XYZ file of C-alpha atoms in Angstrom:
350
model
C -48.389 -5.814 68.751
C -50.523 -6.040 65.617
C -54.221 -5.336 66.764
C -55.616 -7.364 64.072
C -53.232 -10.409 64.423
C -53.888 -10.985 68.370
C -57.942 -10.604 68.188
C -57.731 -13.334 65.891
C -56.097 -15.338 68.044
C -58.147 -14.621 70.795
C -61.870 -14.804 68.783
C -60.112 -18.320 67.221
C -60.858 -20.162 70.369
C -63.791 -21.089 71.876
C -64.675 -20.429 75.602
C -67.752 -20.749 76.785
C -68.641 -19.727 80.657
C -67.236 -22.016 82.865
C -64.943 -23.575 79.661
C -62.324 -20.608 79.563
C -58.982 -22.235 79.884
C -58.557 -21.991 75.930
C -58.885 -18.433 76.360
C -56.670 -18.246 79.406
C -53.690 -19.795 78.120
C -53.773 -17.643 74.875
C -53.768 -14.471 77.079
C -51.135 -15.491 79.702
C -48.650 -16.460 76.345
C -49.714 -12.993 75.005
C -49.425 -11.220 77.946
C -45.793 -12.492 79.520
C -43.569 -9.777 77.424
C -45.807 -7.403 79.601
C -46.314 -8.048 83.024
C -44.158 -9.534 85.957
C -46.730 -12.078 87.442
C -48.813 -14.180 86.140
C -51.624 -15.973 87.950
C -54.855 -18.183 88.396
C -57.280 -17.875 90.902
C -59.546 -20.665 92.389
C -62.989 -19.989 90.009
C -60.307 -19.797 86.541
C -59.323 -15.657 86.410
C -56.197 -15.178 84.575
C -54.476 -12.313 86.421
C -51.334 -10.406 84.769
C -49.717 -7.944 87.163
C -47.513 -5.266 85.926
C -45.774 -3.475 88.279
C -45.162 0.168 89.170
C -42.327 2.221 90.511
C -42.285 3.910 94.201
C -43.009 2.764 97.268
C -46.445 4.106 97.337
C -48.287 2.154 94.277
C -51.878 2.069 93.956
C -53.753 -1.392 93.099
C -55.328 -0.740 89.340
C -57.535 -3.529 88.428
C -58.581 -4.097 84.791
C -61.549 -6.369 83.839
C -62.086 -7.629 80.334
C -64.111 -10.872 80.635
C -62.827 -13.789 77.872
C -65.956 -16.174 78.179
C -68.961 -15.902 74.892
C -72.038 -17.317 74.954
C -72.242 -20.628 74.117
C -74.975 -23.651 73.964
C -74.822 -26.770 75.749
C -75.866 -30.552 74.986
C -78.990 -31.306 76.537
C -79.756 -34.729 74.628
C -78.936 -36.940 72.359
C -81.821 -37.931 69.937
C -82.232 -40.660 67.626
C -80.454 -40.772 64.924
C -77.806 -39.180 66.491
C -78.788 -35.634 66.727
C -78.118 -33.197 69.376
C -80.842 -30.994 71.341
C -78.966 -28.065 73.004
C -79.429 -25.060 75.456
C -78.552 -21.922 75.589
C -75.190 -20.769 77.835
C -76.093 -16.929 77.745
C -78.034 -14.661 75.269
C -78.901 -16.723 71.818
C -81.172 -15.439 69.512
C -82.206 -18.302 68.155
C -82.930 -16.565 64.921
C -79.102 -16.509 64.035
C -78.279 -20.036 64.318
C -79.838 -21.631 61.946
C -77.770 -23.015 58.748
C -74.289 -22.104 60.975
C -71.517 -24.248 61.517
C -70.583 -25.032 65.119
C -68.101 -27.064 67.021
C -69.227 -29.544 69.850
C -66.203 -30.156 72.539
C -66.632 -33.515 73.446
C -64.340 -36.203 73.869
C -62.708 -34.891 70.521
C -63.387 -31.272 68.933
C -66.769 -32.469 66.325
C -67.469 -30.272 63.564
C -71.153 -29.499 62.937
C -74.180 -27.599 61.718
C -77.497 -26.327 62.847
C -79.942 -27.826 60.862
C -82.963 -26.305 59.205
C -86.417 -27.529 58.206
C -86.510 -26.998 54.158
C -88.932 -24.228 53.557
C -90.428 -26.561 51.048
C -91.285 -28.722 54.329
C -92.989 -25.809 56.769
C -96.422 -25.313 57.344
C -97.565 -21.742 56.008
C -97.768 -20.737 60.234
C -93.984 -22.259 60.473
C -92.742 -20.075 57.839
C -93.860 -17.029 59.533
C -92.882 -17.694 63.191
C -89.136 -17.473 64.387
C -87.800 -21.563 65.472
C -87.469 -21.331 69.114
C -83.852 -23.164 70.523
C -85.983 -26.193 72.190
C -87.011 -26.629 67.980
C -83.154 -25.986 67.082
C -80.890 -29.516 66.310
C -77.478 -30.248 65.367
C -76.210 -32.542 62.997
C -72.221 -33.795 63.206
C -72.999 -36.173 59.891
C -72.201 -39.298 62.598
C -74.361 -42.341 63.041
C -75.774 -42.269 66.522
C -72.954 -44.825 67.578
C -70.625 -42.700 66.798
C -72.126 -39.591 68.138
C -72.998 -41.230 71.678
C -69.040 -42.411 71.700
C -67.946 -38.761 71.501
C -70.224 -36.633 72.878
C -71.678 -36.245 76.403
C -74.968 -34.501 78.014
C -73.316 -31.088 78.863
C -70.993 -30.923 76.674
C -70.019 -27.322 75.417
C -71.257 -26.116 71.601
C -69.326 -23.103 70.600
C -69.723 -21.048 67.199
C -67.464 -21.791 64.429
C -66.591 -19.047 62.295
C -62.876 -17.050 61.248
C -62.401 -13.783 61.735
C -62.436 -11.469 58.431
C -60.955 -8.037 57.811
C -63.423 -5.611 56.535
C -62.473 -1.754 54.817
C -61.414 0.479 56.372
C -60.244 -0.931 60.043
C -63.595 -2.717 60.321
C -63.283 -6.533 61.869
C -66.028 -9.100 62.338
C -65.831 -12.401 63.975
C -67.401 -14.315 66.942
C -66.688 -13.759 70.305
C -65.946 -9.943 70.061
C -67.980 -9.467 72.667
C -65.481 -9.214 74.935
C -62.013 -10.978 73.479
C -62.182 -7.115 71.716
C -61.815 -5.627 74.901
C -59.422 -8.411 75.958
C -57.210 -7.426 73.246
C -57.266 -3.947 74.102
C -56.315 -4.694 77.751
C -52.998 -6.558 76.067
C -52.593 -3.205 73.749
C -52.681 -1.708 77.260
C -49.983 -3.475 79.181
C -47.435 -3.649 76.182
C -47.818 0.740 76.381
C -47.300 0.252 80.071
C -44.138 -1.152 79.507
C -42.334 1.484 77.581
C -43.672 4.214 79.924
C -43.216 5.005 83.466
C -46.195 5.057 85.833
C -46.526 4.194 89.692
C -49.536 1.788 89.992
C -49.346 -2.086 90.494
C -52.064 -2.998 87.289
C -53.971 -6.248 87.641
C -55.101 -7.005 84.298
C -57.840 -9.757 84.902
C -58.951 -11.657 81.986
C -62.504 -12.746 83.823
C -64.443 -15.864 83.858
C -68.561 -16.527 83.455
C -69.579 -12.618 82.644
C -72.152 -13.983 80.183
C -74.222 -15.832 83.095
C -74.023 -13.119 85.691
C -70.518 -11.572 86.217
C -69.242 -14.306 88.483
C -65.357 -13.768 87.673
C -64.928 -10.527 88.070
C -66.684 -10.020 91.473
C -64.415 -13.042 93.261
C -61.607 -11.090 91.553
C -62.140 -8.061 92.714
C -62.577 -9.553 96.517
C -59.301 -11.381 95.787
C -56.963 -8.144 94.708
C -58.884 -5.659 96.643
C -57.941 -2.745 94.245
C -57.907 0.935 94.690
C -59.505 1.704 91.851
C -60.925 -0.431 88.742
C -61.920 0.038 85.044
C -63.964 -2.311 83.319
C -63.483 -3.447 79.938
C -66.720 -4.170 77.660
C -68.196 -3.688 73.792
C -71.465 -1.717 73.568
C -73.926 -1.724 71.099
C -72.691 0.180 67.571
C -75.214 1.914 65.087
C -77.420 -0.106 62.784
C -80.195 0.301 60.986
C -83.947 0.137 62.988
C -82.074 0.936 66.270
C -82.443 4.782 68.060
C -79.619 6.644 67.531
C -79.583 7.510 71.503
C -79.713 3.564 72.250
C -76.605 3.553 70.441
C -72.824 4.657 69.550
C -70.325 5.112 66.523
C -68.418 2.265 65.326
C -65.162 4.068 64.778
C -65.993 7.082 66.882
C -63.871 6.124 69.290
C -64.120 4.583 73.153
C -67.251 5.062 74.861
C -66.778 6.164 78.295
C -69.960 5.343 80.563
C -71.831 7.750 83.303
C -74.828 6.933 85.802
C -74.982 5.765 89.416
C -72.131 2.655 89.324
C -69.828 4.612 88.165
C -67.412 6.693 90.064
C -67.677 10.311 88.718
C -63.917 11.468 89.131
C -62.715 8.236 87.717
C -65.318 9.085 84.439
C -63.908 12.357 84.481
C -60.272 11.689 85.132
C -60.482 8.917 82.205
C -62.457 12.297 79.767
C -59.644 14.668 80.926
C -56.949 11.978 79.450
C -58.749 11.107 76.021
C -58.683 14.975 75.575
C -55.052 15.479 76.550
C -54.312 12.700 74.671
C -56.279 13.501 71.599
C -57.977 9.949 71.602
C -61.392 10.413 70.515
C -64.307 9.178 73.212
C -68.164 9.004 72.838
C -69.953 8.887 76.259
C -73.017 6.524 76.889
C -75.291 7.371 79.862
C -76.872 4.969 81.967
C -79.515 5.318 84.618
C -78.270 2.184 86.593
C -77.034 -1.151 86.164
C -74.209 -1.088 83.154
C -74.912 -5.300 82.989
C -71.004 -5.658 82.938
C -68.565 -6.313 85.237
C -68.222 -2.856 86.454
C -71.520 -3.585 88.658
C -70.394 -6.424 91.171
C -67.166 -4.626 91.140
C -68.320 -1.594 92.625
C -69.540 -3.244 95.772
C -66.979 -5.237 96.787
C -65.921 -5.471 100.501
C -66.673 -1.754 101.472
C -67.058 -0.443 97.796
C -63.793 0.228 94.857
C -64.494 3.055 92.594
C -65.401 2.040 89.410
C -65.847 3.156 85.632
C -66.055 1.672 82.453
C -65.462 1.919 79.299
C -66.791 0.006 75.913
C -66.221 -0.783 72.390
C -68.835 -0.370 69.824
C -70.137 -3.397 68.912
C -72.561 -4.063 65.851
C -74.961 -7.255 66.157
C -73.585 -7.956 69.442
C -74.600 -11.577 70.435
C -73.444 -13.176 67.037
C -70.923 -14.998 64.566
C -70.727 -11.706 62.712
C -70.020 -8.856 65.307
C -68.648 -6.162 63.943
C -66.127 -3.468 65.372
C -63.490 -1.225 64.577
C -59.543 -2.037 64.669
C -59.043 2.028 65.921
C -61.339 1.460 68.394
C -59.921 -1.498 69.990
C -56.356 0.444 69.944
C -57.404 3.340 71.390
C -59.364 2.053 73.882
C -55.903 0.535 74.936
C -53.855 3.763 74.407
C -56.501 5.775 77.117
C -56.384 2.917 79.388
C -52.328 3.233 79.502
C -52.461 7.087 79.435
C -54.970 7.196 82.645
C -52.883 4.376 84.500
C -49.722 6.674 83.769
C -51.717 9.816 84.944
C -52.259 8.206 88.706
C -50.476 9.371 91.845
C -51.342 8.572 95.671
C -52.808 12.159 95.794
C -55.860 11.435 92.877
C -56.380 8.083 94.166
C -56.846 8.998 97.676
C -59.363 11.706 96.833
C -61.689 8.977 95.380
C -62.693 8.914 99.001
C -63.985 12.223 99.333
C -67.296 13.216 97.580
């Protein structure tokens, strides 16, 4: 599986939360060589499950959620151009002059339009255009416009991935189809090794707007144990260096109250074994992924997580590293293979 070739597919798409089946289909077609069932559950989770051997299998669930932020239609305006809102974190500031894509009755190509600076007052140029300011233009005639789009309709980025030096990548939507590429990297290692767990390898729904996937998917498989699958924020210029991590340093493996502190050291004890390098990030609660509803499930599943470096997280020109994303794969396979009904059990005992 080429690393490059599949988050392409994946970042291709659009899926907004709550607008995911784009996303879903891709994964179950890239995931069948891997897994032996393949599933949907009531809110729109796309669930692979890859089998172990024995009798005694623990339940391994994997979260990587496939939605990105997204705006919505909230009117149309004369002329026939489109007020929107925001479906998860926008900065406003990077939308202006991009190209987008309105799914309405038919895919409509647009962009976000832009007062001329010739045009501003001297207090407009200096202030950052808030969304309720920001309009799009699909070069229609209101007619036209009103014919093929609807109040509600989703607006997703539009924007190809490109291949940068040196296993660099940037694109939309790595934040998280990165991670959901490096659960598929997981499951086709899986498959050419033995190990004794039953993996559920959720692709999970509305993570942008509050984790809502992986929470009713968690309740639904009831694992023994789960990893979640996430990008953090890489090194850039302005930012603390203790706010962030390496871009090609390798996965980041979190710590702090979620997070289940023999599953963080099991998945440490691994990357060392296995020569994969690892960065850790410390936390001193919530991790805002899906690791958090996860954790308190029914009467708890241990938990940990584990990221991707991420630079400019939040727009059409996140930035990550092709190692990354396969190593982050190779330790998830490596710590599945390393589970037995002995480690799993102790989980229980603090």
């Amino acid at each position: 599986m080429d690393t490059f070739e599949v988050l392409s597919q994946l970042v291709t798409l659009s899926g907004g939360p709550g607008d995911e089946a784009r996303i879903a289909a891709c994964y179950q077609t890239l995931s069948k060589p891997y897994i032996q069932a393949f599933y949907t559950d009531s809110v729109g989770n796309s669930i692979g499950v890859a089998h172990g051997e024995g009798e005694s299998r623990p339940r391994v669930m994997l979260a990587a959620h496939m939605d990105e932020i997204c705006l919505m239609v909230q009117a149309i305006e004369p002329g026939g151009f489109l007020h929107v809102i925001g479906i998860g974190g926008f900065d406003p500031r990077t939308l202006l002059g991009q190209e987008v894509i309105v799914h309405g009755a038919e895919p409509c190509c647009g962009i976000v339009g832009s007062k001329p600076p010739h045009l501003q007052t001297p207090e407009e140029r200096e202030e950052a255009v808030p969304l309720k300011d920001i309009f799009l233009d699909l070069g229609l005639s209101e007619t036209r416009v009103r014919e093929l789009v609807s109040l509600g309709d989703r607006v997703t980025l539009r924007r190809e991935p490109v291949r940068l030096i040196q296993q660099g990548v940037s694109a939309k939507a790595l934040d998280n189809r990165a991670s959901v590429t490096a659960m598929l990297l997981a499951l086709e290692e899986l498959a050419s090794i033995r190990h004794s767990a039953d993996v559920y390898a959720v692709a999970t729904i509305q993570e942008e707007i509050g984790c809502k996937g992986a929470q009713t998917a968690a309740y639904g498989i009831l694992p023994d144990l789960a990893i979640a699958l996430d990008v953090c924020h890489g090194e850039m210029p302005g930012v603390e260096s203790d706010l962030v991590q390496k871009v090609g340093g390798g996965p980041v493996i979190t710590f702090g109250p979620h997070i289940h502190p023999k599953l963080f050291e099991k998945i440490k004890k691994i990357a060392k074994e296995q020569n994969i390098p690892y960065q850790i990030e410390v936390t001193q609660g919530a991790t805002y992924t899906d690791a958090d509803p996860i954790q308190i499930v029914q009467a708890g599943i241990p938990t940990a997580l584990i990221s991707i470096p991420l630079r400019y997280m939040h727009t059409s020109v996140e930035t990550a590293s092709l190692d990354d994303i396969a190593h982050v794969g190779r330790l998830l396979a490596r710590v599945i293979a390393s589970l037995d009904a002995a480690f799993v059990e102790g989980l229980s005992c603090y």
